[in-house]
Short mmCIF file of C-alpha atoms and ligand atoms in Angstrom, two decimals:
data_model
loop_
_atom_site.label_atom_id
_atom_site.label_comp_id
_atom_site.label_asym_id
_atom_site.label_seq_id
_atom_site.Cartn_x
_atom_site.Cartn_y
_atom_site.Cartn_z
CA MET A 1076 -0.01 -0.01 0.06
CA LYS A 1077 1.18 3.47 -0.72
CA ARG A 1078 2.23 5.32 2.42
CA ILE A 1079 1.61 8.91 3.45
CA PHE A 1080 3.31 11.01 6.08
CA SER A 1081 1.88 14.35 7.06
CA GLY A 1082 2.38 16.69 10.01
CA VAL A 1083 0.96 19.70 11.73
CA GLN A 1084 2.75 22.01 14.15
CA PRO A 1085 1.29 22.57 17.66
CA THR A 1086 2.07 26.28 17.46
CA GLY A 1087 -1.36 27.49 18.41
CA ASN A 1088 -4.97 27.05 17.56
CA LEU A 1089 -5.59 25.36 14.25
CA HIS A 1090 -7.34 27.61 11.66
CA LEU A 1091 -9.53 27.18 8.62
CA GLY A 1092 -6.40 27.04 6.47
CA ASN A 1093 -5.03 24.04 8.29
CA TYR A 1094 -8.45 22.41 8.06
CA LEU A 1095 -9.27 23.08 4.45
CA GLY A 1096 -5.65 22.85 3.13
CA ALA A 1097 -4.55 19.88 5.14
CA ILE A 1098 -6.68 18.03 7.80
CA ARG A 1099 -9.83 17.67 5.69
CA ASN A 1100 -7.85 16.17 2.83
CA TRP A 1101 -6.09 13.74 5.24
CA VAL A 1102 -9.49 12.41 6.31
CA ARG A 1103 -10.30 11.59 2.65
CA LEU A 1104 -6.92 9.77 2.19
CA GLN A 1105 -7.28 7.30 4.96
CA ASP A 1106 -9.20 4.83 2.86
CA ASP A 1107 -6.63 4.62 0.06
CA TYR A 1108 -3.30 5.01 1.91
CA ASP A 1109 -1.44 3.73 4.89
CA CYS A 1110 -1.38 7.05 6.76
CA ILE A 1111 0.97 8.43 9.46
CA PHE A 1112 -0.09 11.71 10.99
CA CYS A 1113 2.30 13.49 13.29
CA VAL A 1114 1.98 16.42 15.61
CA VAL A 1115 5.41 17.91 14.90
CA ASP A 1116 6.53 19.47 18.18
CA LEU A 1117 10.22 19.38 17.19
CA HIS A 1118 9.36 21.64 14.32
CA ALA A 1119 7.26 23.94 16.64
CA ILE A 1120 10.21 24.78 18.83
CA THR A 1121 12.24 26.20 15.93
CA ALA A 1122 10.37 29.38 17.13
CA TRP A 1123 9.81 30.09 20.84
CA GLN A 1124 6.96 28.15 22.46
CA GLU A 1125 5.82 28.55 26.07
CA PRO A 1126 6.29 25.00 27.49
CA ARG A 1127 2.93 24.72 29.05
CA GLU A 1128 1.21 25.98 25.88
CA LEU A 1129 3.14 23.57 23.77
CA ALA A 1130 1.95 20.65 25.80
CA ALA A 1131 -1.72 21.90 25.68
CA ASN A 1132 -1.54 22.70 21.92
CA THR A 1133 -0.03 19.24 21.18
CA ARG A 1134 -3.04 17.58 22.83
CA GLU A 1135 -5.54 19.97 21.20
CA VAL A 1136 -4.09 19.47 17.70
CA ALA A 1137 -4.27 15.68 18.12
CA ALA A 1138 -7.92 16.04 19.46
CA ALA A 1139 -8.91 18.31 16.53
CA MET A 1140 -7.47 15.83 14.01
CA MET A 1141 -9.49 12.97 15.57
CA ALA A 1142 -12.61 15.14 15.83
CA SER A 1143 -12.30 16.03 12.10
CA GLY A 1144 -12.55 12.28 11.28
CA ILE A 1145 -8.96 10.86 11.40
CA ALA A 1146 -9.48 7.43 13.03
CA PRO A 1147 -6.63 6.50 15.44
CA GLU A 1148 -7.36 2.73 14.90
CA ARG A 1149 -6.87 2.94 11.11
CA ASN A 1150 -3.98 5.39 11.08
CA ILE A 1151 -0.97 6.21 13.13
CA ILE A 1152 -1.42 9.48 15.06
CA PHE A 1153 1.58 10.38 17.24
CA VAL A 1154 3.84 13.12 18.61
CA GLN A 1155 7.22 13.55 16.87
CA SER A 1156 9.34 14.04 20.11
CA GLN A 1157 8.15 10.64 21.27
CA VAL A 1158 9.96 9.02 18.37
CA PRO A 1159 13.69 9.91 18.77
CA ALA A 1160 14.55 8.34 15.41
CA HIS A 1161 13.30 11.61 13.71
CA ALA A 1162 16.04 13.61 15.37
CA GLU A 1163 18.60 10.94 14.68
CA LEU A 1164 17.88 10.73 11.00
CA ALA A 1165 17.67 14.55 10.74
CA TRP A 1166 21.31 14.73 12.08
CA ILE A 1167 22.47 12.41 9.31
CA PHE A 1168 20.62 14.55 6.77
CA ASN A 1169 22.22 17.69 8.24
CA CYS A 1170 25.40 16.06 6.98
CA VAL A 1171 23.96 15.13 3.53
CA ALA A 1172 22.14 18.38 2.72
CA ARG A 1173 24.26 21.37 1.50
CA LEU A 1174 24.16 24.86 3.03
CA GLY A 1175 23.46 26.29 -0.36
CA TRP A 1176 20.28 24.24 -0.71
CA LEU A 1177 18.94 25.39 2.65
CA SER A 1178 19.88 29.04 1.86
CA ARG A 1179 17.43 29.00 -0.95
CA MET A 1180 14.40 28.01 1.09
CA THR A 1181 11.87 30.83 0.86
CA GLN A 1182 10.05 29.87 4.07
CA PHE A 1183 13.20 30.43 6.13
CA LYS A 1184 13.62 33.89 4.52
CA GLU A 1185 9.96 34.69 5.27
CA LYS A 1186 10.00 33.36 8.79
CA ALA A 1187 13.36 34.70 9.79
CA GLY A 1188 12.55 38.14 8.27
CA LYS A 1189 14.87 40.95 8.89
CA HIS A 1190 16.32 39.33 12.01
CA ARG A 1191 18.05 36.46 10.22
CA GLU A 1192 21.03 36.43 12.66
CA ASN A 1193 18.65 35.87 15.58
CA ALA A 1194 16.73 32.96 13.97
CA SER A 1195 17.34 29.57 15.54
CA VAL A 1196 19.68 27.13 13.78
CA GLY A 1197 16.66 24.79 13.93
CA LEU A 1198 14.61 27.12 11.82
CA PHE A 1199 17.34 27.00 9.17
CA SER A 1200 17.71 23.25 9.18
CA TYR A 1201 13.91 22.63 9.53
CA PRO A 1202 13.58 21.14 5.99
CA ASN A 1203 16.24 18.46 6.89
CA LEU A 1204 14.00 17.38 9.84
CA MET A 1205 11.04 17.39 7.49
CA ALA A 1206 12.92 15.15 5.05
CA ALA A 1207 13.76 12.80 7.99
CA ASP A 1208 10.06 12.76 9.08
CA ILE A 1209 9.06 11.51 5.62
CA LEU A 1210 11.94 9.19 4.69
CA LEU A 1211 12.03 7.55 8.16
CA TYR A 1212 8.95 5.67 7.08
CA LYS A 1213 9.87 5.43 3.42
CA ALA A 1214 6.63 7.38 2.74
CA THR A 1215 5.73 7.40 -1.00
CA HIS A 1216 3.43 10.45 -0.96
CA VAL A 1217 3.10 13.55 1.00
CA PRO A 1218 0.03 15.75 0.86
CA VAL A 1219 1.37 19.29 0.67
CA GLY A 1220 0.02 22.79 0.43
CA ASP A 1221 1.58 25.13 -2.01
CA ASP A 1222 3.81 26.54 0.76
CA GLN A 1223 5.58 23.24 1.28
CA LYS A 1224 6.29 22.29 -2.27
CA GLN A 1225 9.93 23.58 -2.06
CA HIS A 1226 10.62 21.61 1.11
CA LEU A 1227 9.43 18.47 -0.59
CA GLU A 1228 11.78 19.09 -3.49
CA LEU A 1229 14.55 19.31 -0.93
CA THR A 1230 13.43 15.91 0.52
CA ARG A 1231 13.78 14.45 -2.98
CA ASP A 1232 17.30 16.05 -3.36
CA ILE A 1233 18.35 14.57 0.00
CA ALA A 1234 17.06 11.09 -0.77
CA GLN A 1235 18.84 11.24 -4.11
CA LYS A 1236 22.10 12.47 -2.67
CA PHE A 1237 22.06 9.93 0.13
CA ASN A 1238 21.46 7.17 -2.39
CA SER A 1239 24.19 8.27 -4.75
CA ASP A 1240 26.78 9.13 -1.96
CA PHE A 1241 26.39 5.66 -0.48
CA GLY A 1242 25.83 3.80 -3.71
CA VAL A 1243 22.48 2.46 -2.59
CA ASP A 1244 18.91 2.55 -3.79
CA PHE A 1245 17.45 2.95 -0.33
CA PHE A 1246 15.24 6.02 -0.06
CA PRO A 1247 12.24 6.32 -2.44
CA LEU A 1248 11.62 9.61 -4.32
CA VAL A 1249 8.54 10.84 -2.57
CA GLU A 1250 5.71 12.36 -4.67
CA PRO A 1251 3.53 15.29 -3.66
CA LEU A 1252 -0.24 14.97 -3.48
CA ILE A 1253 -1.66 18.36 -4.37
CA PHE A 1254 -5.38 19.12 -3.71
CA GLY A 1255 -7.72 21.28 -5.64
CA SER A 1256 -9.89 23.78 -4.06
CA GLY A 1257 -9.09 25.13 -0.59
CA THR A 1258 -5.36 24.31 -1.02
CA ARG A 1259 -4.30 27.76 0.05
CA VAL A 1260 -6.49 29.84 2.28
CA MET A 1261 -5.34 33.39 2.65
CA SER A 1262 -5.52 35.95 5.50
CA LEU A 1263 -8.85 37.65 5.97
CA ARG A 1264 -6.93 40.99 6.34
CA ASP A 1265 -4.71 40.66 3.33
CA GLY A 1266 -5.60 38.35 0.51
CA THR A 1267 -1.95 38.09 -0.64
CA ARG A 1268 -0.69 36.47 2.59
CA LYS A 1269 -1.58 32.97 3.78
CA MET A 1270 -3.77 32.50 6.80
CA SER A 1271 -1.41 31.61 9.57
CA LYS A 1272 -1.34 30.73 13.26
CA SER A 1273 1.44 33.16 13.93
CA ASP A 1274 -0.16 36.26 12.29
CA PRO A 1275 -0.44 38.79 15.13
CA SER A 1276 -3.98 39.70 14.16
CA ALA A 1277 -6.65 37.20 15.30
CA TYR A 1278 -8.99 38.82 12.72
CA SER A 1279 -6.82 37.42 9.96
CA ARG A 1280 -7.91 33.88 10.65
CA ILE A 1281 -10.89 31.80 11.56
CA GLU A 1282 -9.71 29.50 14.37
CA MET A 1283 -11.14 25.95 14.65
CA THR A 1284 -12.29 26.90 18.17
CA ASP A 1285 -14.06 30.16 17.21
CA GLY A 1286 -17.76 30.32 18.18
CA ALA A 1287 -20.53 31.43 15.88
CA ASP A 1288 -20.26 35.18 17.00
CA ASP A 1289 -16.57 35.36 16.40
CA ILE A 1290 -16.87 33.65 12.96
CA ALA A 1291 -19.61 36.11 11.99
CA ARG A 1292 -17.60 39.16 13.18
CA LYS A 1293 -14.38 38.06 11.57
CA PHE A 1294 -16.04 37.52 8.20
CA ARG A 1295 -17.95 40.77 8.58
CA LYS A 1296 -14.72 42.58 9.17
CA ALA A 1297 -12.78 40.74 6.42
CA LYS A 1298 -11.18 43.02 3.91
CA THR A 1299 -12.99 43.33 0.58
CA ASP A 1300 -13.26 45.80 -2.32
CA PRO A 1301 -16.01 48.12 -3.47
CA HIS A 1302 -17.16 46.00 -6.51
CA PRO A 1303 -19.96 43.45 -6.57
CA LEU A 1304 -18.97 39.82 -6.55
CA PRO A 1305 -17.83 38.49 -9.94
CA GLU A 1306 -20.01 36.07 -11.88
CA THR A 1307 -17.09 33.93 -13.12
CA PRO A 1308 -13.70 33.08 -11.70
CA ALA A 1309 -12.00 35.33 -14.38
CA GLY A 1310 -13.51 38.31 -12.50
CA PHE A 1311 -11.16 37.75 -9.50
CA ALA A 1312 -8.13 39.21 -11.38
CA GLY A 1313 -6.59 41.86 -9.13
CA ARG A 1314 -9.14 41.08 -6.31
CA PRO A 1315 -7.35 38.68 -4.01
CA GLU A 1316 -9.59 39.24 -0.99
CA ALA A 1317 -12.78 38.41 -3.05
CA ALA A 1318 -11.09 35.38 -4.58
CA ASN A 1319 -10.11 34.17 -1.06
CA LEU A 1320 -13.60 34.56 0.42
CA MET A 1321 -15.30 32.83 -2.56
CA GLY A 1322 -12.57 30.12 -2.44
CA ILE A 1323 -13.38 29.49 1.24
CA TYR A 1324 -17.09 29.25 0.39
CA ALA A 1325 -16.40 26.81 -2.46
CA ALA A 1326 -14.10 24.64 -0.33
CA LEU A 1327 -16.51 24.55 2.67
CA SER A 1328 -19.39 23.61 0.48
CA ASP A 1329 -17.30 21.27 -1.69
CA ILE A 1330 -18.37 22.86 -4.96
CA PRO A 1331 -16.26 24.26 -7.84
CA ILE A 1332 -15.44 27.97 -7.44
CA ALA A 1333 -17.35 28.61 -10.74
CA ASP A 1334 -20.55 27.30 -9.15
CA ALA A 1335 -20.03 29.62 -6.17
CA CYS A 1336 -19.57 32.54 -8.49
CA ALA A 1337 -22.76 31.53 -10.33
CA ARG A 1338 -24.59 31.56 -7.04
CA PHE A 1339 -23.32 34.88 -5.68
CA GLY A 1340 -22.12 36.73 -8.83
CA GLY A 1341 -23.41 40.34 -9.01
CA GLY A 1342 -24.29 40.44 -5.36
CA GLN A 1343 -22.91 42.43 -2.50
CA PHE A 1344 -20.31 41.26 -0.04
CA SER A 1345 -22.49 41.87 2.96
CA ALA A 1346 -25.11 39.22 2.26
CA PHE A 1347 -22.53 36.80 0.89
CA LYS A 1348 -20.46 37.14 4.12
CA ARG A 1349 -23.52 36.22 6.19
CA ASP A 1350 -24.04 33.08 4.18
CA LEU A 1351 -20.34 32.29 4.40
CA ALA A 1352 -20.32 32.68 8.20
CA ASP A 1353 -23.43 30.41 8.49
CA LEU A 1354 -21.71 27.80 6.33
CA ALA A 1355 -18.44 27.88 8.30
CA VAL A 1356 -20.38 27.55 11.56
CA SER A 1357 -22.27 24.50 10.25
CA VAL A 1358 -19.09 22.79 9.18
CA LEU A 1359 -17.00 23.68 12.29
CA ALA A 1360 -19.58 23.28 15.11
CA PRO A 1361 -19.67 19.45 15.13
CA ILE A 1362 -15.82 19.33 15.01
CA GLN A 1363 -15.69 21.78 17.96
CA ASP A 1364 -18.08 19.76 20.00
CA GLU A 1365 -16.07 16.56 19.45
CA THR A 1366 -12.80 18.36 20.14
CA ARG A 1367 -14.14 19.65 23.46
CA ARG A 1368 -15.41 16.21 24.36
CA LEU A 1369 -11.98 14.66 23.68
CA MET A 1370 -10.20 17.45 25.52
CA GLY A 1371 -12.19 16.53 28.56
CA ASP A 1372 -10.60 13.11 28.44
CA GLU A 1373 -6.80 13.89 28.54
CA ALA A 1374 -6.01 10.22 29.47
CA TYR A 1375 -7.66 9.00 26.27
CA VAL A 1376 -5.84 11.50 24.05
CA ASP A 1377 -2.53 10.80 25.68
CA GLY A 1378 -3.14 7.03 25.38
CA VAL A 1379 -3.88 7.39 21.65
CA LEU A 1380 -0.66 9.34 21.16
CA ARG A 1381 1.44 6.91 23.15
CA ASP A 1382 0.02 3.97 21.20
CA GLY A 1383 0.71 5.88 17.95
CA SER A 1384 4.28 6.56 19.06
CA ARG A 1385 4.76 2.89 19.83
CA ARG A 1386 3.56 1.92 16.40
CA ALA A 1387 5.65 4.61 14.71
CA ARG A 1388 8.79 3.50 16.56
CA ALA A 1389 8.14 -0.05 15.40
CA LEU A 1390 8.23 1.16 11.79
CA ALA A 1391 10.95 3.58 12.04
CA GLY A 1392 13.41 1.56 14.14
CA PRO A 1393 14.48 -1.06 11.49
CA ILE A 1394 14.65 1.65 8.77
CA LEU A 1395 16.96 3.80 10.94
CA GLU A 1396 19.13 0.84 11.79
CA GLU A 1397 19.58 0.22 8.10
CA VAL A 1398 20.51 3.75 7.49
CA GLN A 1399 23.07 3.62 10.31
CA ALA A 1400 24.62 0.45 8.85
CA ILE A 1401 24.83 2.13 5.39
CA VAL A 1402 26.54 5.14 6.86
CA GLY A 1403 29.00 2.96 8.72
CA PHE A 1404 27.93 3.32 12.38
CA LEU A 1405 28.70 0.31 14.59
CA PRO A 1406 25.48 -1.58 15.65
CA ALA A 1407 24.46 -0.60 19.28
N1 LIG B 1082 -3.36 29.17 5.00
C1 LIG B 1082 -3.24 27.91 4.66
N2 LIG B 1082 -3.97 27.39 3.60
C2 LIG B 1082 -3.88 26.01 3.32
N3 LIG B 1082 -3.14 25.17 4.03
C3 LIG B 1082 -2.45 25.61 5.03
N4 LIG B 1082 -1.61 24.98 5.90
C4 LIG B 1082 -1.22 25.90 6.79
N5 LIG B 1082 -1.69 27.14 6.49
C5 LIG B 1082 -2.44 26.94 5.42
C6 LIG B 1082 -1.28 23.57 5.90
O1 LIG B 1082 -1.66 23.01 7.18
C7 LIG B 1082 -0.70 21.96 7.42
C8 LIG B 1082 -0.11 22.18 8.84
O2 LIG B 1082 0.63 23.32 8.82
P1 LIG B 1082 1.56 23.57 9.99
O3 LIG B 1082 0.87 23.96 11.20
O4 LIG B 1082 2.54 22.48 10.17
O5 LIG B 1082 2.50 24.79 9.59
P2 LIG B 1082 2.34 26.09 8.75
O6 LIG B 1082 2.11 25.68 7.32
O7 LIG B 1082 3.56 26.87 9.03
O8 LIG B 1082 0.97 26.70 9.30
P3 LIG B 1082 0.77 28.13 9.92
O9 LIG B 1082 -0.62 28.14 10.32
O10 LIG B 1082 1.30 29.17 9.05
O11 LIG B 1082 1.64 28.00 11.22
P4 LIG B 1082 2.77 28.99 11.81
O12 LIG B 1082 2.17 30.38 11.75
O13 LIG B 1082 3.10 28.47 13.10
O14 LIG B 1082 3.90 28.88 10.84
C9 LIG B 1082 0.36 21.94 6.36
O15 LIG B 1082 0.05 20.88 5.46
C10 LIG B 1082 0.09 23.28 5.66
O16 LIG B 1082 0.49 23.23 4.29
#
């Protein structure tokens, strides 16, 4: 069976972008793939995380994944730091990847911003850890948003260089799985920036835990333009905010964006935003209820994660041992 690895950082509340661009698609993959879903806390600490919040966010992300429909019995759901092989393989990849490759990663440039010298070394080498996450399980496919395509290319480069340096055919060349609508959800305050947990403005995103009033308020305040909604997708040229809101509507209702345009084209934003908020509430409310229920049972969530880590270690252990032998490390 084809194997998928995918991860989400416990860096704060999940938002509609994480849901429509990632988690909802993962739910749909569990029938056709052997799926490994990871809460990537080692990635999270590449930027400062309050320890108590990190622990709470780790549980909450796992609970939200399960509440969205990812079944722990059929998939592996686990926490990255509970499987030390990720860090061990990442170290080997630190020695395979070239500085020049990492210097070209646009996400590092965006996240480090002007204060590059103050960024953590972990933030710079983050893509090597991501390559380790994927290759540790010899995953064949990775569902990626637009923003992660460059990192996946790097994973392929690392696999190829490892294979050629050591004269082996060990790591597979992983393929991206790109999804259609809802792949990239943009900020509600600026249609050219992606919706993100770390955006300082809470009005830029719909959080998975937002209640009906917050959702309605955030959509009401979302940036728009003075024109009526377009009747076809061609009318979104130069109108990123309108395109984003209609894209969210189409993704939430699982219809092509052209159909959403046909429904609302020529209308005003105010009425459309009310419908959009109602739709978002109807999709998110059941997930929120289930997340709350799971968060009330910490022992259950921790148990699922421990069991997932145990199963992940069982898969990763033999692969790491083979890598260590290839590199020339003495067996432990
Ligand atoms: N705006 C988005 N639209 C579509 N997909 C998105 N993803 C994130 N933002 C959007 C996808 O969600 C998955 C998990 O992402 P992540 O939490 O590991 O990290 P991220 O991509 O860095 O997400 P954020 O929200 O922007 O977090 P911060 O602010 O902490 O960096 C990934 O599959 C991602 O593509």
